[in-house]
């Protein structure tokens, strides 16, 4: 009997302490939720560390301005990428045309070389024959230069007889002329190939820059949107001082 009474007496202070602790906790919770703008206290009571609110101000405005600037830069990069793409496509067409011209010149040179394989009638040349052959060579080379089959440098070599023999028969001169045209077409094709390669690299760099700017613009827009949403959500959770606290129905 005495042991049971002693146990009851010992448990009474513990129960009183427990009830007192629960009462204090409930009072603190009511006070915290009743005071306006005490978001950190509510988070502390819920077991979370206090979080500073995102004040909507200069940071949010700077983020939005940065996002707008990146969007404008991406639009300019898109225009540059389109221009570079158009230049590359034009270079591709020029490359195809240059190859076709070279192929035709090569075929013509082969035909003339095959025709010159037959021997020519050898006869004594008159003094006027050399003048006629030289005149024919100059006229044919000038016409080929006008048709862009020969370069200006090649025409100068023909007129100055540098590497050209004006005393040859017109058939042999035509063979040499067709070979010179083929060399000129090959040089044009190599130049067109170099332009195509250069414009392709420029188009690739422009496309890479555009992709990077678009990704940055998307990320900046998302960051700016998240900052505004977080700030608006935080202000929405706050209570105005003149706004009455809603009563919860029992």
GROMACS .gro file of C-alpha atoms in nm:
model
  250
    1UNK     CA    1   0.000   0.000   0.000
    2UNK     CA    2   0.273   0.241   0.090
    3UNK     CA    3   0.469   0.144  -0.229
    4UNK     CA    4   0.171   0.218  -0.456
    5UNK     CA    5   0.105   0.552  -0.288
    6UNK     CA    6   0.471   0.642  -0.329
    7UNK     CA    7   0.457   0.565  -0.704
    8UNK     CA    8   0.148   0.783  -0.749
    9UNK     CA    9   0.310   1.071  -0.568
   10UNK     CA   10   0.625   1.043  -0.783
   11UNK     CA   11   0.429   1.038  -1.113
   12UNK     CA   12   0.226   1.352  -1.035
   13UNK     CA   13   0.512   1.602  -1.088
   14UNK     CA   14   0.610   1.432  -1.416
   15UNK     CA   15   0.252   1.455  -1.549
   16UNK     CA   16   0.233   1.817  -1.445
   17UNK     CA   17   0.557   1.894  -1.629
   18UNK     CA   18   0.431   1.721  -1.944
   19UNK     CA   19   0.099   1.907  -1.940
   20UNK     CA   20   0.276   2.237  -1.873
   21UNK     CA   21   0.513   2.180  -2.167
   22UNK     CA   22   0.226   2.100  -2.403
   23UNK     CA   23   0.040   2.412  -2.288
   24UNK     CA   24   0.342   2.634  -2.350
   25UNK     CA   25   0.395   2.486  -2.696
   26UNK     CA   26   0.032   2.542  -2.791
   27UNK     CA   27   0.049   2.900  -2.667
   28UNK     CA   28   0.365   2.969  -2.867
   29UNK     CA   29   0.209   2.823  -3.182
   30UNK     CA   30  -0.102   3.039  -3.143
   31UNK     CA   31   0.106   3.352  -3.090
   32UNK     CA   32   0.332   3.270  -3.387
   33UNK     CA   33   0.045   3.215  -3.626
   34UNK     CA   34  -0.140   3.519  -3.495
   35UNK     CA   35   0.146   3.762  -3.560
   36UNK     CA   36   0.171   3.879  -3.923
   37UNK     CA   37   0.487   3.819  -4.128
   38UNK     CA   38   0.634   3.556  -3.892
   39UNK     CA   39   0.711   3.301  -4.161
   40UNK     CA   40   1.045   3.210  -4.009
   41UNK     CA   41   0.885   3.132  -3.671
   42UNK     CA   42   0.629   2.904  -3.831
   43UNK     CA   43   0.902   2.722  -4.020
   44UNK     CA   44   1.104   2.691  -3.699
   45UNK     CA   45   0.806   2.538  -3.517
   46UNK     CA   46   0.755   2.303  -3.810
   47UNK     CA   47   1.113   2.180  -3.780
   48UNK     CA   48   1.262   2.375  -4.079
   49UNK     CA   49   1.536   2.638  -4.068
   50UNK     CA   50   1.424   2.996  -4.123
   51UNK     CA   51   1.433   3.111  -4.488
   52UNK     CA   52   1.485   3.471  -4.589
   53UNK     CA   53   1.221   3.586  -4.838
   54UNK     CA   54   1.316   3.689  -5.192
   55UNK     CA   55   1.252   4.059  -5.193
   56UNK     CA   56   1.120   4.165  -5.534
   57UNK     CA   57   1.348   4.452  -5.628
   58UNK     CA   58   1.662   4.524  -5.816
   59UNK     CA   59   1.776   4.158  -5.836
   60UNK     CA   60   1.457   4.045  -6.007
   61UNK     CA   61   1.462   4.343  -6.243
   62UNK     CA   62   1.826   4.282  -6.331
   63UNK     CA   63   1.754   3.917  -6.403
   64UNK     CA   64   1.467   4.009  -6.633
   65UNK     CA   65   1.677   4.270  -6.812
   66UNK     CA   66   1.955   4.017  -6.859
   67UNK     CA   67   1.705   3.766  -6.998
   68UNK     CA   68   1.571   4.028  -7.242
   69UNK     CA   69   1.923   4.116  -7.357
   70UNK     CA   70   2.006   3.751  -7.416
   71UNK     CA   71   1.686   3.708  -7.617
   72UNK     CA   72   1.783   4.005  -7.836
   73UNK     CA   73   2.134   3.863  -7.878
   74UNK     CA   74   1.984   3.527  -7.975
   75UNK     CA   75   1.767   3.694  -8.238
   76UNK     CA   76   2.072   3.867  -8.385
   77UNK     CA   77   2.262   3.538  -8.378
   78UNK     CA   78   1.972   3.374  -8.560
   79UNK     CA   79   1.993   3.638  -8.832
   80UNK     CA   80   2.369   3.584  -8.860
   81UNK     CA   81   2.320   3.208  -8.875
   82UNK     CA   82   2.066   3.244  -9.156
   83UNK     CA   83   2.302   3.470  -9.349
   84UNK     CA   84   2.594   3.231  -9.304
   85UNK     CA   85   2.373   2.941  -9.407
   86UNK     CA   86   2.267   3.127  -9.723
   87UNK     CA   87   2.630   3.206  -9.806
   88UNK     CA   88   2.725   2.841  -9.761
   89UNK     CA   89   2.442   2.726  -9.988
   90UNK     CA   90   2.554   2.982 -10.249
   91UNK     CA   91   2.910   2.852 -10.219
   92UNK     CA   92   2.781   2.497 -10.270
   93UNK     CA   93   2.609   2.601 -10.592
   94UNK     CA   94   2.926   2.774 -10.710
   95UNK     CA   95   3.126   2.462 -10.627
   96UNK     CA   96   2.892   2.244 -10.833
   97UNK     CA   97   2.911   2.487 -11.125
   98UNK     CA   98   3.291   2.501 -11.103
   99UNK     CA   99   3.313   2.122 -11.108
  100UNK     CA  100   3.083   2.103 -11.411
  101UNK     CA  101   3.294   2.361 -11.595
  102UNK     CA  102   3.613   2.173 -11.511
  103UNK     CA  103   3.463   1.845 -11.625
  104UNK     CA  104   3.361   2.000 -11.957
  105UNK     CA  105   3.706   2.156 -12.003
  106UNK     CA  106   3.874   1.826 -11.925
  107UNK     CA  107   3.656   1.646 -12.180
  108UNK     CA  108   3.732   1.910 -12.446
  109UNK     CA  109   4.106   1.889 -12.375
  110UNK     CA  110   4.095   1.512 -12.410
  111UNK     CA  111   3.911   1.534 -12.741
  112UNK     CA  112   4.158   1.786 -12.880
  113UNK     CA  113   4.453   1.576 -12.764
  114UNK     CA  114   4.304   1.273 -12.936
  115UNK     CA  115   4.247   1.472 -13.258
  116UNK     CA  116   4.604   1.602 -13.256
  117UNK     CA  117   4.738   1.248 -13.248
  118UNK     CA  118   4.703   1.226 -13.624
  119UNK     CA  119   5.003   1.359 -13.821
  120UNK     CA  120   4.968   1.680 -14.015
  121UNK     CA  121   5.074   1.740 -14.370
  122UNK     CA  122   5.421   1.886 -14.372
  123UNK     CA  123   5.479   2.154 -14.628
  124UNK     CA  124   5.693   2.457 -14.667
  125UNK     CA  125   5.550   2.749 -14.476
  126UNK     CA  126   5.518   3.087 -14.632
  127UNK     CA  127   5.638   3.398 -14.447
  128UNK     CA  128   5.276   3.506 -14.402
  129UNK     CA  129   5.184   3.178 -14.233
  130UNK     CA  130   5.364   3.272 -13.911
  131UNK     CA  131   5.179   3.602 -13.895
  132UNK     CA  132   4.846   3.429 -13.955
  133UNK     CA  133   4.913   3.167 -13.688
  134UNK     CA  134   5.018   3.430 -13.435
  135UNK     CA  135   4.711   3.639 -13.514
  136UNK     CA  136   4.487   3.333 -13.480
  137UNK     CA  137   4.644   3.243 -13.143
  138UNK     CA  138   4.598   3.595 -13.007
  139UNK     CA  139   4.239   3.615 -13.130
  140UNK     CA  140   4.142   3.273 -12.992
  141UNK     CA  141   4.307   3.336 -12.653
  142UNK     CA  142   4.140   3.678 -12.624
  143UNK     CA  143   3.799   3.527 -12.701
  144UNK     CA  144   3.859   3.254 -12.442
  145UNK     CA  145   3.951   3.518 -12.184
  146UNK     CA  146   3.632   3.711 -12.259
  147UNK     CA  147   3.437   3.388 -12.199
  148UNK     CA  148   3.626   3.347 -11.869
  149UNK     CA  149   3.791   3.031 -11.993
  150UNK     CA  150   4.134   3.186 -11.941
  151UNK     CA  151   4.259   3.420 -11.672
  152UNK     CA  152   4.413   3.760 -11.737
  153UNK     CA  153   4.753   3.622 -11.638
  154UNK     CA  154   4.723   3.340 -11.890
  155UNK     CA  155   4.620   3.582 -12.164
  156UNK     CA  156   4.922   3.799 -12.088
  157UNK     CA  157   5.144   3.493 -12.123
  158UNK     CA  158   4.985   3.415 -12.461
  159UNK     CA  159   5.031   3.768 -12.591
  160UNK     CA  160   5.391   3.781 -12.463
  161UNK     CA  161   5.462   3.429 -12.597
  162UNK     CA  162   5.571   3.308 -12.256
  163UNK     CA  163   5.537   2.932 -12.282
  164UNK     CA  164   5.346   2.964 -12.609
  165UNK     CA  165   5.482   2.901 -12.957
  166UNK     CA  166   5.294   3.111 -13.217
  167UNK     CA  167   5.458   2.919 -13.502
  168UNK     CA  168   5.273   2.597 -13.423
  169UNK     CA  169   4.987   2.477 -13.637
  170UNK     CA  170   4.645   2.599 -13.515
  171UNK     CA  171   4.552   2.239 -13.433
  172UNK     CA  172   4.843   2.206 -13.191
  173UNK     CA  173   4.779   2.554 -13.058
  174UNK     CA  174   4.418   2.453 -12.992
  175UNK     CA  175   4.541   2.154 -12.791
  176UNK     CA  176   4.763   2.375 -12.577
  177UNK     CA  177   4.481   2.627 -12.543
  178UNK     CA  178   4.232   2.362 -12.425
  179UNK     CA  179   4.486   2.240 -12.170
  180UNK     CA  180   4.526   2.595 -12.042
  181UNK     CA  181   4.148   2.626 -12.013
  182UNK     CA  182   4.141   2.302 -11.814
  183UNK     CA  183   4.409   2.433 -11.578
  184UNK     CA  184   4.209   2.754 -11.530
  185UNK     CA  185   3.889   2.560 -11.458
  186UNK     CA  186   4.072   2.341 -11.209
  187UNK     CA  187   4.204   2.648 -11.026
  188UNK     CA  188   3.851   2.791 -11.015
  189UNK     CA  189   3.719   2.463 -10.875
  190UNK     CA  190   3.988   2.460 -10.603
  191UNK     CA  191   3.903   2.820 -10.510
  192UNK     CA  192   3.531   2.732 -10.496
  193UNK     CA  193   3.608   2.432 -10.276
  194UNK     CA  194   3.805   2.653 -10.039
  195UNK     CA  195   3.519   2.907 -10.025
  196UNK     CA  196   3.269   2.629  -9.957
  197UNK     CA  197   3.483   2.494  -9.674
  198UNK     CA  198   3.530   2.842  -9.523
  199UNK     CA  199   3.161   2.932  -9.542
  200UNK     CA  200   3.068   2.594  -9.394
  201UNK     CA  201   3.294   2.657  -9.095
  202UNK     CA  202   3.143   3.003  -9.050
  203UNK     CA  203   2.793   2.858  -9.069
  204UNK     CA  204   2.882   2.594  -8.810
  205UNK     CA  205   3.026   2.855  -8.573
  206UNK     CA  206   2.718   3.073  -8.618
  207UNK     CA  207   2.491   2.775  -8.550
  208UNK     CA  208   2.687   2.684  -8.237
  209UNK     CA  209   2.670   3.044  -8.112
  210UNK     CA  210   2.297   3.053  -8.179
  211UNK     CA  211   2.240   2.727  -7.991
  212UNK     CA  212   2.442   2.852  -7.694
  213UNK     CA  213   2.258   3.185  -7.683
  214UNK     CA  214   1.918   3.018  -7.709
  215UNK     CA  215   2.004   2.785  -7.423
  216UNK     CA  216   2.127   3.080  -7.214
  217UNK     CA  217   1.816   3.280  -7.302
  218UNK     CA  218   1.594   2.992  -7.193
  219UNK     CA  219   1.785   2.949  -6.868
  220UNK     CA  220   1.780   3.324  -6.797
  221UNK     CA  221   1.407   3.343  -6.865
  222UNK     CA  222   1.345   3.049  -6.632
  223UNK     CA  223   1.561   3.206  -6.360
  224UNK     CA  224   1.382   3.539  -6.395
  225UNK     CA  225   1.043   3.367  -6.388
  226UNK     CA  226   1.133   3.161  -6.081
  227UNK     CA  227   1.251   3.473  -5.897
  228UNK     CA  228   0.927   3.656  -5.968
  229UNK     CA  229   0.715   3.354  -5.875
  230UNK     CA  230   0.901   3.302  -5.547
  231UNK     CA  231   0.868   3.668  -5.453
  232UNK     CA  232   0.497   3.678  -5.541
  233UNK     CA  233   0.434   3.360  -5.346
  234UNK     CA  234   0.612   3.498  -5.041
  235UNK     CA  235   0.416   3.826  -5.049
  236UNK     CA  236   0.091   3.635  -5.096
  237UNK     CA  237   0.158   3.441  -4.779
  238UNK     CA  238   0.192   3.757  -4.572
  239UNK     CA  239  -0.102   3.929  -4.397
  240UNK     CA  240  -0.169   4.297  -4.398
  241UNK     CA  241  -0.172   4.460  -4.054
  242UNK     CA  242  -0.522   4.594  -4.111
  243UNK     CA  243  -0.657   4.262  -4.225
  244UNK     CA  244  -0.837   4.069  -3.951
  245UNK     CA  245  -0.723   3.720  -3.867
  246UNK     CA  246  -0.980   3.470  -3.994
  247UNK     CA  247  -1.148   3.269  -3.723
  248UNK     CA  248  -1.144   2.895  -3.759
  249UNK     CA  249  -1.480   2.737  -3.692
  250UNK     CA  250  -1.478   2.484  -3.418
   0.00000   0.00000   0.00000
